[in-house]
PDB file of C-alpha atoms and ligand atoms in Angstrom:
ATOM      1  CA  MET S   1     -19.890   1.402  18.415  1.00 42.00           C
ATOM      2  CA  SER S   2     -17.273   1.254  15.785  1.00 49.00           C
ATOM      3  CA  ARG S   3     -17.365   4.702  14.334  1.00 54.00           C
ATOM      4  CA  HIS S   4     -14.142   6.309  13.303  1.00 60.00           C
ATOM      5  CA  GLU S   5     -14.111   8.555  16.326  1.00 62.00           C
ATOM      6  CA  GLY S   6     -12.694  11.964  15.655  1.00 73.00           C
ATOM      7  CA  VAL S   7     -12.288  11.273  11.941  1.00 85.00           C
ATOM      8  CA  SER S   8     -14.341  13.148   9.403  1.00 92.00           C
ATOM      9  CA  CYS S   9     -14.563  12.726   5.665  1.00 95.00           C
ATOM     10  CA  ASP S  10     -12.541  15.460   3.975  1.00 95.00           C
ATOM     11  CA  SER S  11     -14.929  15.526   1.027  1.00 95.00           C
ATOM     12  CA  CYS S  12     -18.504  15.435   2.409  1.00 95.00           C
ATOM     13  CA  LEU S  13     -17.372  16.444   5.935  1.00 94.00           C
ATOM     14  CA  LYS S  14     -19.444  13.705   7.556  1.00 92.00           C
ATOM     15  CA  SER S  15     -17.891  12.934  10.933  1.00 90.00           C
ATOM     16  CA  ASN S  16     -17.594   9.693  12.870  1.00 84.00           C
ATOM     17  CA  PHE S  17     -18.795   7.691   9.890  1.00 85.00           C
ATOM     18  CA  ARG S  18     -19.148   3.939  10.008  1.00 80.00           C
ATOM     19  CA  GLY S  19     -17.622   1.265   7.841  1.00 81.00           C
ATOM     20  CA  LYS S  20     -14.598   1.511   5.637  1.00 87.00           C
ATOM     21  CA  ARG S  21     -12.373   4.535   5.746  1.00 91.00           C
ATOM     22  CA  TYR S  22      -9.985   5.431   2.948  1.00 95.00           C
ATOM     23  CA  LYS S  23      -6.913   7.248   4.128  1.00 95.00           C
ATOM     24  CA  CYS S  24      -4.770   9.104   1.610  1.00 97.00           C
ATOM     25  CA  LEU S  25      -1.092   8.123   1.842  1.00 97.00           C
ATOM     26  CA  ILE S  26       0.072  11.308   0.112  1.00 96.00           C
ATOM     27  CA  CYS S  27      -2.026  14.057   1.731  1.00 96.00           C
ATOM     28  CA  TYR S  28      -1.391  14.509   5.450  1.00 94.00           C
ATOM     29  CA  ASP S  29      -4.399  13.572   7.604  1.00 94.00           C
ATOM     30  CA  TYR S  30      -6.821  13.137   4.714  1.00 95.00           C
ATOM     31  CA  ASP S  31      -9.634  10.614   4.994  1.00 95.00           C
ATOM     32  CA  LEU S  32     -12.595   9.744   2.801  1.00 95.00           C
ATOM     33  CA  CYS S  33     -15.732   7.797   3.613  1.00 94.00           C
ATOM     34  CA  ALA S  34     -16.488   4.817   1.365  1.00 93.00           C
ATOM     35  CA  THR S  35     -19.201   6.713  -0.519  1.00 94.00           C
ATOM     36  CA  CYS S  36     -16.906   9.584  -1.471  1.00 96.00           C
ATOM     37  CA  TYR S  37     -14.008   7.259  -2.278  1.00 96.00           C
ATOM     38  CA  GLU S  38     -16.148   5.133  -4.567  1.00 95.00           C
ATOM     39  CA  ALA S  39     -17.509   8.292  -6.216  1.00 97.00           C
ATOM     40  CA  GLY S  40     -13.913   9.369  -6.946  1.00 96.00           C
ATOM     41  CA  ALA S  41     -14.120  12.516  -4.833  1.00 95.00           C
ATOM     42  CA  THR S  42     -11.302  14.988  -5.371  1.00 95.00           C
ATOM     43  CA  THR S  43     -10.392  18.293  -3.770  1.00 91.00           C
ATOM     44  CA  THR S  44      -7.747  20.916  -4.389  1.00 91.00           C
ATOM     45  CA  ARG S  45      -5.354  18.762  -2.331  1.00 91.00           C
ATOM     46  CA  HIS S  46      -6.367  15.297  -3.311  1.00 96.00           C
ATOM     47  CA  THR S  47      -6.737  13.550  -6.652  1.00 96.00           C
ATOM     48  CA  THR S  48      -7.756  10.009  -7.513  1.00 95.00           C
ATOM     49  CA  ASP S  49      -4.102   9.313  -8.464  1.00 94.00           C
ATOM     50  CA  HIS S  50      -3.138   9.291  -4.803  1.00 97.00           C
ATOM     51  CA  ALA S  51      -2.639   5.964  -3.101  1.00 97.00           C
ATOM     52  CA  VAL S  52      -5.104   5.238  -0.307  1.00 96.00           C
ATOM     53  CA  GLN S  53      -5.176   2.739   2.509  1.00 95.00           C
ATOM     54  CA  CYS S  54      -8.513   1.109   3.313  1.00 92.00           C
ATOM     55  CA  ILE S  55      -8.935   0.898   7.072  1.00 88.00           C
ATOM     56  CA  ILE S  56     -11.507  -1.232   8.849  1.00 78.00           C
ATOM     57  CA  THR S  57     -11.786  -1.014  12.593  1.00 63.00           C
ATOM     58  CA  ARG S  58     -11.687  -4.114  14.738  1.00 59.00           C
ATOM     59  CA  SER S  59     -15.365  -3.825  15.615  1.00 59.00           C
ATOM     60  CA  ASP S  60     -16.279  -3.283  11.985  1.00 62.00           C
ATOM     61  CA  PHE S  61     -14.490  -6.560  11.254  1.00 57.00           C
ATOM     62  CA  ASP S  62     -16.992  -8.212  13.565  1.00 59.00           C
ATOM     63  CA  ILE S  63     -19.882  -6.574  11.767  1.00 57.00           C
ATOM     64  CA  PHE S  64     -18.643  -7.406   8.284  1.00 57.00           C
ATOM     65  CA  TYR S  65     -17.842 -10.995   9.107  1.00 56.00           C
ATOM     66  CA  GLY S  66     -20.759 -11.605  11.453  1.00 56.00           C
ATOM     67  CA  GLY S  67     -18.505 -12.199  14.441  1.00 50.00           C
ATOM     68  CA  GLU S  68     -17.107 -15.358  12.895  1.00 49.00           C
ATOM     69  CA  ALA S  69     -13.708 -16.693  13.751  1.00 45.00           C
ATOM     70  CA  ILE S  70     -11.642 -14.150  11.881  1.00 45.00           C
ATOM     71  CA  SER S  71      -8.857 -13.115  14.132  1.00 45.00           C
ATOM     72  CA  ALA S  72      -7.862  -9.514  14.709  1.00 47.00           C
ATOM     73  CA  GLU S  73      -4.382 -10.736  13.879  1.00 48.00           C
ATOM     74  CA  GLN S  74      -5.541 -11.333  10.306  1.00 49.00           C
ATOM     75  CA  PRO S  75      -3.301  -9.006   8.338  1.00 53.00           C
ATOM     76  CA  GLN S  76      -5.124  -6.173   6.720  1.00 66.00           C
ATOM     77  CA  SER S  77      -4.262  -5.710   3.116  1.00 87.00           C
ATOM     78  CA  VAL S  78      -1.813  -2.855   2.724  1.00 93.00           C
ATOM     79  CA  SER S  79      -1.503  -0.391  -0.140  1.00 96.00           C
ATOM     80  CA  CYS S  80       1.759   0.751  -1.699  1.00 97.00           C
ATOM     81  CA  PRO S  81       1.924   4.542  -1.186  1.00 97.00           C
ATOM     82  CA  TYR S  82       4.015   5.021  -4.343  1.00 96.00           C
ATOM     83  CA  CYS S  83       2.129   3.106  -7.030  1.00 95.00           C
ATOM     84  CA  SER S  84      -1.323   2.742  -5.396  1.00 94.00           C
ATOM     85  CA  LYS S  85      -1.383  -1.036  -5.754  1.00 94.00           C
ATOM     86  CA  MET S  86      -3.478  -2.626  -3.039  1.00 92.00           C
ATOM     87  CA  GLY S  87      -3.576  -6.018  -1.412  1.00 91.00           C
ATOM     88  CA  PHE S  88      -0.042  -6.423  -0.063  1.00 92.00           C
ATOM     89  CA  THR S  89       0.798  -8.090   3.206  1.00 90.00           C
ATOM     90  CA  GLU S  90       3.425  -6.290   5.287  1.00 88.00           C
ATOM     91  CA  ALA S  91       6.188  -8.699   4.252  1.00 87.00           C
ATOM     92  CA  VAL S  92       5.310  -8.581   0.550  1.00 91.00           C
ATOM     93  CA  LEU S  93       5.093  -4.784   0.659  1.00 94.00           C
ATOM     94  CA  GLN S  94       8.596  -4.614   2.132  1.00 92.00           C
ATOM     95  CA  GLU S  95       9.953  -6.700  -0.734  1.00 93.00           C
ATOM     96  CA  HIS S  96       7.945  -4.709  -3.268  1.00 96.00           C
ATOM     97  CA  VAL S  97       9.176  -1.324  -2.004  1.00 95.00           C
ATOM     98  CA  ALA S  98      12.773  -2.549  -1.844  1.00 91.00           C
ATOM     99  CA  ALA S  99      12.549  -3.889  -5.404  1.00 94.00           C
ATOM    100  CA  GLU S 100      10.465  -1.191  -7.090  1.00 95.00           C
ATOM    101  CA  HIS S 101      10.802   2.045  -5.145  1.00 94.00           C
ATOM    102  CA  ALA S 102      14.215   1.929  -3.523  1.00 85.00           C
ATOM    103  CA  ASP S 103      15.251   5.272  -5.030  1.00 86.00           C
ATOM    104  CA  ILE S 104      12.142   7.301  -4.232  1.00 86.00           C
ATOM    105  CA  SER S 105      12.319   9.760  -1.359  1.00 85.00           C
ATOM    106  CA  VAL S 106       8.866  11.317  -1.396  1.00 91.00           C
ATOM    107  CA  GLU S 107       7.061  11.924   1.880  1.00 95.00           C
ATOM    108  CA  VAL S 108       4.284   9.400   2.351  1.00 97.00           C
ATOM    109  CA  VAL S 109       2.084   8.254   5.220  1.00 97.00           C
ATOM    110  CA  CYS S 110       2.902   4.736   6.402  1.00 96.00           C
ATOM    111  CA  PRO S 111      -0.106   2.523   5.535  1.00 95.00           C
ATOM    112  CA  ILE S 112       0.853  -0.065   8.159  1.00 93.00           C
ATOM    113  CA  CYS S 113       1.106   2.433  11.030  1.00 93.00           C
ATOM    114  CA  ALA S 114      -2.185   3.959   9.837  1.00 92.00           C
ATOM    115  CA  SER S 115      -4.071   0.676   9.937  1.00 86.00           C
ATOM    116  CA  LEU S 116      -2.550  -0.728  13.137  1.00 81.00           C
ATOM    117  CA  PRO S 117      -4.852  -0.479  16.130  1.00 74.00           C
ATOM    118  CA  GLY S 118      -3.188   2.135  18.333  1.00 77.00           C
ATOM    119  CA  GLY S 119      -0.701   3.009  15.586  1.00 83.00           C
ATOM    120  CA  ASP S 120       0.119   6.536  14.511  1.00 88.00           C
ATOM    121  CA  PRO S 121      -2.503   7.352  11.867  1.00 88.00           C
ATOM    122  CA  ASN S 122      -0.333  10.051  10.317  1.00 93.00           C
ATOM    123  CA  HIS S 123       3.184   8.720  10.446  1.00 95.00           C
ATOM    124  CA  VAL S 124       4.936  10.594   7.637  1.00 96.00           C
ATOM    125  CA  THR S 125       8.261   9.305   6.393  1.00 95.00           C
ATOM    126  CA  ASP S 126      10.481  10.324   3.493  1.00 94.00           C
ATOM    127  CA  ASP S 127      12.304   6.993   3.656  1.00 93.00           C
ATOM    128  CA  PHE S 128       9.515   4.473   3.618  1.00 95.00           C
ATOM    129  CA  ALA S 129      11.780   1.535   2.729  1.00 92.00           C
ATOM    130  CA  ALA S 130      13.942   2.209   5.797  1.00 91.00           C
ATOM    131  CA  HIS S 131      10.861   2.773   7.956  1.00 94.00           C
ATOM    132  CA  LEU S 132       9.477  -0.606   6.876  1.00 92.00           C
ATOM    133  CA  THR S 133      12.767  -2.293   7.693  1.00 88.00           C
ATOM    134  CA  LEU S 134      13.141  -0.617  11.065  1.00 90.00           C
ATOM    135  CA  GLU S 135       9.554  -0.613  12.293  1.00 90.00           C
ATOM    136  CA  HIS S 136       7.778  -3.426  10.517  1.00 87.00           C
ATOM    137  CA  ARG S 137      10.403  -6.058   9.857  1.00 76.00           C
ATOM    138  CA  THR S 138       9.502  -9.648  10.490  1.00 61.00           C
ATOM    139  CA  PRO S 139      11.911 -11.963  12.333  1.00 53.00           C
ATOM    140  CA  ARG S 140      12.791 -13.864   9.153  1.00 50.00           C
ATOM    141  CA  GLU S 141      13.732 -10.689   7.336  1.00 47.00           C
ATOM    142  CA  PHE S 142      15.575  -9.378  10.345  1.00 47.00           C
ATOM    143  CA  ILE S 143      17.765 -12.477  10.307  1.00 49.00           C
ATOM    144  CA  SER S 144      18.652 -12.137   6.635  1.00 52.00           C
ATOM    145  CA  PHE S 145      19.289  -8.428   7.182  1.00 51.00           C
ATOM    146  CA  VAL S 146      21.864  -9.304   9.850  1.00 53.00           C
ATOM    147  CA  ILE S 147      23.430 -11.956   7.640  1.00 52.00           C
ATOM    148  CA  ILE S 148      23.840  -9.425   4.826  1.00 53.00           C
ATOM    149  CA  ILE S 149      25.565  -6.968   7.165  1.00 53.00           C
ATOM    150  CA  VAL S 150      27.826  -9.610   8.663  1.00 55.00           C
ATOM    151  CA  SER S 151      28.746 -11.133   5.315  1.00 56.00           C
ATOM    152  CA  SER S 152      29.541  -7.730   3.800  1.00 57.00           C
ATOM    153  CA  TRP S 153      31.555  -6.651   6.838  1.00 56.00           C
ATOM    154  CA  PRO S 154      35.109  -7.417   5.561  1.00 59.00           C
ATOM    155  CA  ASP S 155      34.612  -5.214   2.474  1.00 56.00           C
ATOM    156  CA  HIS S 156      33.901  -2.208   4.626  1.00 53.00           C
ATOM    157  CA  ALA S 157      36.327  -2.848   7.460  1.00 51.00           C
ATOM    158  CA  ILE S 158      39.155  -0.825   5.972  1.00 50.00           C
ATOM    159  CA  PHE S 159      41.259   0.826   8.616  1.00 50.00           C
TER     160      PHE S 159
HETATM  161 ZN1  LIG R 201     -17.599  11.446   2.393  1.00 97.99          ZN
HETATM  162 ZN1  LIG R 202      -4.439  12.679  -1.426  1.00 97.99          ZN
HETATM  163 ZN1  LIG R 203       4.587   0.167  -5.391  1.00 97.99          ZN
HETATM  164 ZN1  LIG R 204       4.861   2.312   9.751  1.00 97.99          ZN
END
């Protein structure tokens, strides 16, 4: 079944709970069950100001959507770890972080790695914008990234 194996709620300490899991993107390895998240549970580490990523397992997708034709490739909505806004796709989050949070260097957990099946659930980075570019870039953005480097080349090629 689709329990979150090995994951327990850091507030009520229930383990292997079903359904949605809310992972804090500020506290390392901190998860809440839906009940505690919705109740606004806090601890000495965690406050409701922290950004969280909602994670639904593949098999829970099947339960929630009755096994209908929703593909596992359907992008999960991603939260911004800096401002707690939810509902980004990976590509939109990259643009958002580059535009809004380019100067921040606070350690955060990558919400995309955390919600990827088989991804590292606790990938901490202090340069999230660079991590997004390196690890989660899409082909279209990769191409424009190369064009920017190539077109700015002469300015930097001072020998
Ligand atoms: Zn709980
Ligand atoms: Zn937290
Ligand atoms: Zn943001
Ligand atoms: Zn990542």
